[in-house]
XYZ file of C-alpha atoms in Angstrom:
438
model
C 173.157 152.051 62.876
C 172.300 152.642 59.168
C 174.727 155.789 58.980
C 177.553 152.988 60.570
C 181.227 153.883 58.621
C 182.243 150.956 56.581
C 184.600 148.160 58.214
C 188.115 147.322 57.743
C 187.152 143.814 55.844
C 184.104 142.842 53.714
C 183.976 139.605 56.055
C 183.319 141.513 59.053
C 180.634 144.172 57.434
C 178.480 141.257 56.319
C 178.938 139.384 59.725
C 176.752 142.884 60.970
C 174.335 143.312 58.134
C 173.623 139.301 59.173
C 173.786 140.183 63.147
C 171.512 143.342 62.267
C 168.688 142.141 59.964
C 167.727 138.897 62.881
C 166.633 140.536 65.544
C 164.390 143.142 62.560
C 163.137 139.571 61.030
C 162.016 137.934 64.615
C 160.956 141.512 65.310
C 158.250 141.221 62.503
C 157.283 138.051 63.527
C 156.625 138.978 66.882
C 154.390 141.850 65.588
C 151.841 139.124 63.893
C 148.888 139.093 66.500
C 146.231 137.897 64.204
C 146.693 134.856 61.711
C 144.373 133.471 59.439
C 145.086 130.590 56.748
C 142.173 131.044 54.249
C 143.143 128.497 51.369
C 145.481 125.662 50.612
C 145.498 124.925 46.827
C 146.932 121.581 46.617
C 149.387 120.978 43.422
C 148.830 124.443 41.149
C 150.009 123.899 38.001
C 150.191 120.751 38.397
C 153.597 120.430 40.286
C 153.890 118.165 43.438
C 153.990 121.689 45.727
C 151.139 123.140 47.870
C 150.309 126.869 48.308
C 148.451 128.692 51.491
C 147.058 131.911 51.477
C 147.678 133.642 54.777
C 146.822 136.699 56.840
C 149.319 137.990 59.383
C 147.924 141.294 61.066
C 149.135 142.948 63.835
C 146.263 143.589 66.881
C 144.926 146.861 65.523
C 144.796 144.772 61.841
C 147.508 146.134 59.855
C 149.718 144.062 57.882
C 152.823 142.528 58.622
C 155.097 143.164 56.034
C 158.599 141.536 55.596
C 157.984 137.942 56.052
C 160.424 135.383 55.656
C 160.372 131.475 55.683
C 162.095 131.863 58.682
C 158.912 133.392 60.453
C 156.537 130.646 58.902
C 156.756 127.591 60.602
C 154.616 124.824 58.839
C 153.345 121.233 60.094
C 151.492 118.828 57.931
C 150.023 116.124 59.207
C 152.285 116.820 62.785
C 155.268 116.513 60.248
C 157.265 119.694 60.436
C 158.179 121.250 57.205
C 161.865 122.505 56.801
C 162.408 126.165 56.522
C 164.402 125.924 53.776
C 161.631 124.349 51.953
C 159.322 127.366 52.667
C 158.983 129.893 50.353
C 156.782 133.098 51.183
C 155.652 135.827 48.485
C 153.395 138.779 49.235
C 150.524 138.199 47.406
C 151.429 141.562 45.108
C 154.504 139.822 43.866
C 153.064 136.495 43.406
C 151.298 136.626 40.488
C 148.063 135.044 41.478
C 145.832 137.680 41.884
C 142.832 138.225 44.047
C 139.097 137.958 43.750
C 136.727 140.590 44.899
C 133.113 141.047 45.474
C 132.064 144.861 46.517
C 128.315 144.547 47.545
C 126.757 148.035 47.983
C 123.424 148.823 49.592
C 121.831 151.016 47.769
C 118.455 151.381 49.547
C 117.133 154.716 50.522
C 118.627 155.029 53.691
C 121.918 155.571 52.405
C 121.429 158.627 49.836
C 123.744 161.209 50.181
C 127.110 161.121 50.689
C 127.459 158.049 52.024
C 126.768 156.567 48.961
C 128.615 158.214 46.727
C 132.349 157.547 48.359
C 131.461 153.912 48.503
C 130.305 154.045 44.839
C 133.828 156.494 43.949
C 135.799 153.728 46.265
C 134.222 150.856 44.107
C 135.210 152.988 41.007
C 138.763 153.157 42.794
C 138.900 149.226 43.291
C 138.507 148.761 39.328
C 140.932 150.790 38.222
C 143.231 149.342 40.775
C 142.789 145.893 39.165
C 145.718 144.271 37.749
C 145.744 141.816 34.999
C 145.492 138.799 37.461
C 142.768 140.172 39.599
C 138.955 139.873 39.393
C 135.860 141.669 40.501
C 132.133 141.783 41.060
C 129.799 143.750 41.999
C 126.590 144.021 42.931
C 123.919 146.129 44.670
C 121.228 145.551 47.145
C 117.589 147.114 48.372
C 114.878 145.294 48.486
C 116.324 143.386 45.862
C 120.028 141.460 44.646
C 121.325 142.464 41.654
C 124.483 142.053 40.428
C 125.939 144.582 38.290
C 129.463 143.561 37.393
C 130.702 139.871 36.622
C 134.062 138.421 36.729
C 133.864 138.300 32.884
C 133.887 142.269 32.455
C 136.264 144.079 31.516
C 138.058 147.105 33.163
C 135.968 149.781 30.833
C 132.461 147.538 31.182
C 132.857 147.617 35.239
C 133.264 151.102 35.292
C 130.355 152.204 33.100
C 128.286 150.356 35.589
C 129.613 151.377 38.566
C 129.309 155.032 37.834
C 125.615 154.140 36.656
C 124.606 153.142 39.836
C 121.955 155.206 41.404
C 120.250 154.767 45.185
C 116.853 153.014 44.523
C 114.214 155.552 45.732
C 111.506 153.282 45.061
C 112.333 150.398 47.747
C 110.691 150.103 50.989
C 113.032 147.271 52.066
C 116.976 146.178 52.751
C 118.113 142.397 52.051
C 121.554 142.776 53.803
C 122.044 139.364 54.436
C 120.709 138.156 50.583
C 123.236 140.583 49.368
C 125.639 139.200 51.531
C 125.068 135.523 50.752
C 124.880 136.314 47.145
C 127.658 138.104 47.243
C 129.984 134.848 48.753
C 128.111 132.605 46.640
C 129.342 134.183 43.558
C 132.470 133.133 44.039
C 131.751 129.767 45.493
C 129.943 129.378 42.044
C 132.481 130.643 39.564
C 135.642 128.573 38.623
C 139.094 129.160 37.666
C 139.242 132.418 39.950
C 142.412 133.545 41.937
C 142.413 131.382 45.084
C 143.219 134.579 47.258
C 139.313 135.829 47.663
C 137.441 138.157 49.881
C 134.146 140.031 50.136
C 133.396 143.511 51.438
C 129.698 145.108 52.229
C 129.006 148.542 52.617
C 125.804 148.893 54.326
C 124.080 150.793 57.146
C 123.274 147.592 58.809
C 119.586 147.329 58.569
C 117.540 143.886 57.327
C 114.442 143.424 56.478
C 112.895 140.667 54.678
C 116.155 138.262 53.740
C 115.498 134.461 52.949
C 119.148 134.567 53.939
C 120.114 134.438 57.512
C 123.613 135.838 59.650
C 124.160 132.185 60.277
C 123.687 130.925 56.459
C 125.971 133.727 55.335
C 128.824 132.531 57.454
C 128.368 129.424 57.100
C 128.709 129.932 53.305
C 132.103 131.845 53.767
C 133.636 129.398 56.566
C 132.855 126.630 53.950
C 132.403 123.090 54.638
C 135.768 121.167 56.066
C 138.147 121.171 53.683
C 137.085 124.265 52.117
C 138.325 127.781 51.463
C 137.186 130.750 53.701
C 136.294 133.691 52.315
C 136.352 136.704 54.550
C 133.657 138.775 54.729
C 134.841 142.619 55.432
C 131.513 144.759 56.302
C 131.933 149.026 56.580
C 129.184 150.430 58.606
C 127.908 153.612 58.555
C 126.337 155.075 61.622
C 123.277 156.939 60.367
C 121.269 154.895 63.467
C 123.749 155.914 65.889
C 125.380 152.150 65.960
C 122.566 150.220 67.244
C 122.052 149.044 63.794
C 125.821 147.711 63.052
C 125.622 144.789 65.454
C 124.585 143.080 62.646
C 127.881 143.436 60.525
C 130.128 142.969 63.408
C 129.029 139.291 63.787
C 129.124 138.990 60.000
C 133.061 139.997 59.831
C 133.942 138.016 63.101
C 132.222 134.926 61.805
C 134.187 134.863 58.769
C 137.760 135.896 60.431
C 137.587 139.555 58.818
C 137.049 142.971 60.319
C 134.240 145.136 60.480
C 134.486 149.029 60.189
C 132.027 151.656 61.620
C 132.358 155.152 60.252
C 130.348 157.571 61.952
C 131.141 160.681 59.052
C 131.450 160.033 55.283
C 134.631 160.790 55.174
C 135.957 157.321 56.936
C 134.420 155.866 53.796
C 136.818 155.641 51.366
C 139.763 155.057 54.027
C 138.523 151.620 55.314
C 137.560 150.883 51.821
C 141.979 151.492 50.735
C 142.376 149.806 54.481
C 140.499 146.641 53.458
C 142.606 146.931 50.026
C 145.897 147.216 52.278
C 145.284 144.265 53.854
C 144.884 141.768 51.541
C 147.472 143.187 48.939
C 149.714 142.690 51.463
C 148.602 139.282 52.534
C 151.094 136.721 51.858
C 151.679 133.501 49.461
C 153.208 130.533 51.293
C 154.827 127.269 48.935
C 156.125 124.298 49.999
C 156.771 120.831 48.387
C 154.415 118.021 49.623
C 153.637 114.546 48.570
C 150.544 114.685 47.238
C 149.432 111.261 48.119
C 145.346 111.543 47.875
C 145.199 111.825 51.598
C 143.282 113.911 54.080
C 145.647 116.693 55.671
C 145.151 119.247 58.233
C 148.315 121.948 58.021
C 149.042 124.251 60.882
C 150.650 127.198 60.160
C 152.844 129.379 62.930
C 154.174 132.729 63.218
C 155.238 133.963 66.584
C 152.713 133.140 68.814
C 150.184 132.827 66.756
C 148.768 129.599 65.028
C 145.552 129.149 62.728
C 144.690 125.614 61.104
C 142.822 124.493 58.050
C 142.228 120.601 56.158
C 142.566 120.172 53.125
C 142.260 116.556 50.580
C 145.475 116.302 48.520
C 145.027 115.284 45.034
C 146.859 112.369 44.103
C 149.460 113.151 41.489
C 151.822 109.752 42.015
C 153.896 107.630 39.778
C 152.569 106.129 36.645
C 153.403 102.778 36.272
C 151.010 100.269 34.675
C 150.230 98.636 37.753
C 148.737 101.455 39.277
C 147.274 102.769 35.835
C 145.100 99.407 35.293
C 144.097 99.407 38.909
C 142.842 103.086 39.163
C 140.441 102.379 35.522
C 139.333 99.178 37.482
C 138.315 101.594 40.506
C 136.824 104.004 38.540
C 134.575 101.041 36.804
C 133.828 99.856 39.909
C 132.430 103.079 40.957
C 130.757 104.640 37.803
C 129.094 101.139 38.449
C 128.593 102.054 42.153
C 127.211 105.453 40.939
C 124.648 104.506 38.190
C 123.297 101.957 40.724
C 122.802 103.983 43.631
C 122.474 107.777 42.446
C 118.974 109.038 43.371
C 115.898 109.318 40.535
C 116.335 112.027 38.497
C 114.724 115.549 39.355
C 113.469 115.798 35.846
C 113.805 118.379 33.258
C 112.471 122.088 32.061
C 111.762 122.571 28.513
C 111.157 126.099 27.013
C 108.146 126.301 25.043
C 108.786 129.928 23.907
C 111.519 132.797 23.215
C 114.688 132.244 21.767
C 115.399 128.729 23.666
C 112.441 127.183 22.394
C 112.118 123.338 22.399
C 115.699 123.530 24.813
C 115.979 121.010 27.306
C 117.192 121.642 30.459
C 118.168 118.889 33.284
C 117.905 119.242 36.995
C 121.598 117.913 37.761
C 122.135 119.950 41.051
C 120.492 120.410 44.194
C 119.930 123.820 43.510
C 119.896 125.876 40.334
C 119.054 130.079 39.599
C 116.682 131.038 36.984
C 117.765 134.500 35.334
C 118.864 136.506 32.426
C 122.499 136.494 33.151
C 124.712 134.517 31.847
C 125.669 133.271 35.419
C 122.923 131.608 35.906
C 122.457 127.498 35.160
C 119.123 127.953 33.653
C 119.670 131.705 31.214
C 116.519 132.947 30.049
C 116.803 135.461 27.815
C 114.269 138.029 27.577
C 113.825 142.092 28.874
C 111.155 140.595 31.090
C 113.322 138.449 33.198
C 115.252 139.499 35.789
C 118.691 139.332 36.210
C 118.175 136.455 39.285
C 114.583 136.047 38.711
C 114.112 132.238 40.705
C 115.610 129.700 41.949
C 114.770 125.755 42.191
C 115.568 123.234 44.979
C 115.561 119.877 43.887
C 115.812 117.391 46.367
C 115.650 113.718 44.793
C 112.468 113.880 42.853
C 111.055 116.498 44.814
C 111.337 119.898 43.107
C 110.200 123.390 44.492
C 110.466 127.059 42.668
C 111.141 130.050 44.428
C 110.776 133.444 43.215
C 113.724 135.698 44.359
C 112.406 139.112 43.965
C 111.637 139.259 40.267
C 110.310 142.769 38.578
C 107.736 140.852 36.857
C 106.939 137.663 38.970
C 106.941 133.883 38.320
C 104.091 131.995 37.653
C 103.171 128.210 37.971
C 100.030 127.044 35.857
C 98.675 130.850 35.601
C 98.897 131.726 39.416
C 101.872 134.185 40.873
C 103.746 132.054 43.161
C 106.371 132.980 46.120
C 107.165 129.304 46.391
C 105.553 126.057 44.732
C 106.205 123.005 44.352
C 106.316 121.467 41.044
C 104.343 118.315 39.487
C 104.710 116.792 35.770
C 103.335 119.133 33.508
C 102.943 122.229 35.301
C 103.534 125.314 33.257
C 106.473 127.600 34.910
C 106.369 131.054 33.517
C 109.545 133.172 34.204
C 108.675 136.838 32.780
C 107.155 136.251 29.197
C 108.966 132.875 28.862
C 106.621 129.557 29.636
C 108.367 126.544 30.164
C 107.209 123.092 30.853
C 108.265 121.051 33.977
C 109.223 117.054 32.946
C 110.012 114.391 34.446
């Protein structure tokens, strides 16, 4: 129909091109056989609009390209939303960007060249970066560490990506802490592109995580109301498959598909399959009265139907009224707060190093102890690991964990796994002592 002469009349010729593109459009939307609303990002930028981020696949995952707001169908609240009102963007030409987390394992069982196509595809995801997107990465053995942070640059990431090396020297695999680290760096970091997702490259095997299959999904799925980050995994077979079970359930947990390749080769393909998908993963805007209210939107195309809640902001009128009773609220409750909020966890001060006499409060219920700059307590030194502990502090109850440091932490002189913590006890994180307050 494409090689169709022209028509007598221009009225007539676009009377086809309309009769000809419909049935193409509700073609595509038949096609969609997997759907998956990851985020809604109430008001961005501050206008009274709300944005999903949306997955339309067909069964064998590949995306659905072409999408209209006449495929999206959109009820808030049981409210339908009028096409017209719809807008849809693939994500490439929205301008938002993506986040991405490649964790690698590099434990001994995957020397060779297994190894070095996922480190050449991680290489490849770098350079693919645009100047909207983000990326981390970070390895795993026996140990987490991660290598590149969202605040690297293009050069910096690739440096250390090329650097990376198989550790020879570990007798373990934490799959699932790399895993869970891996989500948790982005539920940790702000101001990232809302459109996130993690991929691990792993031959499947666990031993010793703190983490387990259950926390890890449960830290992608998020709490209600939350964003879900999927969690691609790429198996290979070394074990002959009996091993991969593992990363299946991860990726179906999360809503995001697992790939087995049983030669090297496969590698780099699901790693640009993976990239495929979510490149082509779609932007969906609508306007919305953002009214402070709970909201769960349901989002349909074809057959298909996925759901997720969200709490709008409130971004309503400003007259004086309203003004003097929202400060008389927010008295009310910093009252509310300061009355009721639990005794304080108390307080680390550095007795040594370059933070010495720095005070450091136990705000949160959980906090990482490390040499990075991501972490909420930094300690700088060559003897502290990158994620060297961690503290759980729940009400005035306070416990240290060591994570896996090179060099251990110690608690009043004596190398501790885990221990909890009393007024005065001296913490030691690598050559650093620091005294525990409250």
């Amino acid at each position: 129909m494409r090689t169709r002469r022209r028509s007598a009349g221009v009225l007539l010729a676009g009377l086809w091109v309309w009769a000809a593109a419909a049935p193409a459009v509700a073609q595509q939307a038949d096609r969609v056989e997997r759907l998956h609303v990851d985020e809604i990002v109430a008001g961005p930028d501050g206008r009274e609009e709300v944005e999903l981020y949306i997955r339309a696949e067909t069964r064998y995952g590949a995306p659905v390209e072409a999408l209209g707001s006449r495929d999206v169908s959109i009820r808030d609240n049981g409210g339908t939303i009028p096409a017209s009102d719809v807008q849809v963007f693939p994500l490439d030409e929205s301008g938002r960007g993506a986040t991405i987390v490649l964790a690698l394992d590099v434990s001994r069982t995957m020397k060779g060249d297994p190894f070095e196509r996922a480190r050449a595809a991680a290489l490849s995801y770098v350079d693919r970066m645009g100047p909207d997107d983000r990326i981390s990465v970070l390895s795993f053995s026996d140990r987490v560490d991660v290598l590149v942070t969202f605040k690297d640059g293009k050069s910096r990431a690739r440096e250390l990506v090329r650097d990376l090396e198989i550790d020879r020297k570990a007798l373990t695999t934490v799959l699932f802490d790399g895993a869970y680290k891996a989500v948790d760096v982005i539920r940790r970091t702000r101001d990232l592109p809302k459109r996130s997702f993690v991929i691990v490259f792993s031959d499947g095997k666990d031993d010793g995580s703190r983490a387990t299959l259950d926390e890890v999904v449960d830290l992608a799925v998020g709490e209600a109301g939350a964003s879900r980050i999927p969690v691609f995994t790429i198996g290979f077979d070394r074990f002959g498959g009996g091993s991969l079970k593992s990363l299946l359930n991860l990726s179906r947990g999360t809503n995001a598909e697992a790939f087995f390749a049983q030669s090297p080769e496969l590698v780099a393909s699901y790693f640009d399959e993976i990239w495929g998908q979510m490149l082509h993963s779609y932007v969906v805007r609508y306007p919305a009265d953002l009214d402070g209210g709970h909201h769960s939107i349901e989002v349909t195309i074809g057959s298909q139907s996925d759901t997720l809640s969200v709490a709008y902001p409130s971004l309503g009128g400003g007259n004086a009224l309203w003004v003097v009773s929202g400060a008389l609220v927010l008295l009310i409750g910093i009252g509310a707060f300061y009355m009721r909020r639990p005794p304080s966890a108390g307080r680390l001060i550095f007795l040594e190093g370059p933070r010495k006499g720095e005070t450091v409060m136990l705000g949160k219920p959980q906090l990482t102890i490390g040499a990075l700059a991501d972490n909420d307590i930094v300690v700088p030194s060559p003897a502290v690991s990158r994620y060297h502990a961690q503290l759980q502090c729940r009400g005035r109850y306070v416990e240290i964990k060591d994570v896996g440091s090179s060099n251990g932490t110690f608690v009043n002189g004596t190398n501790v796994r885990s221990c909890p913590l009393e007024p005065g006890d001296t913490v030691r994180i690598g050559d650093i002592d620091l005294v525990y307050e409250r």
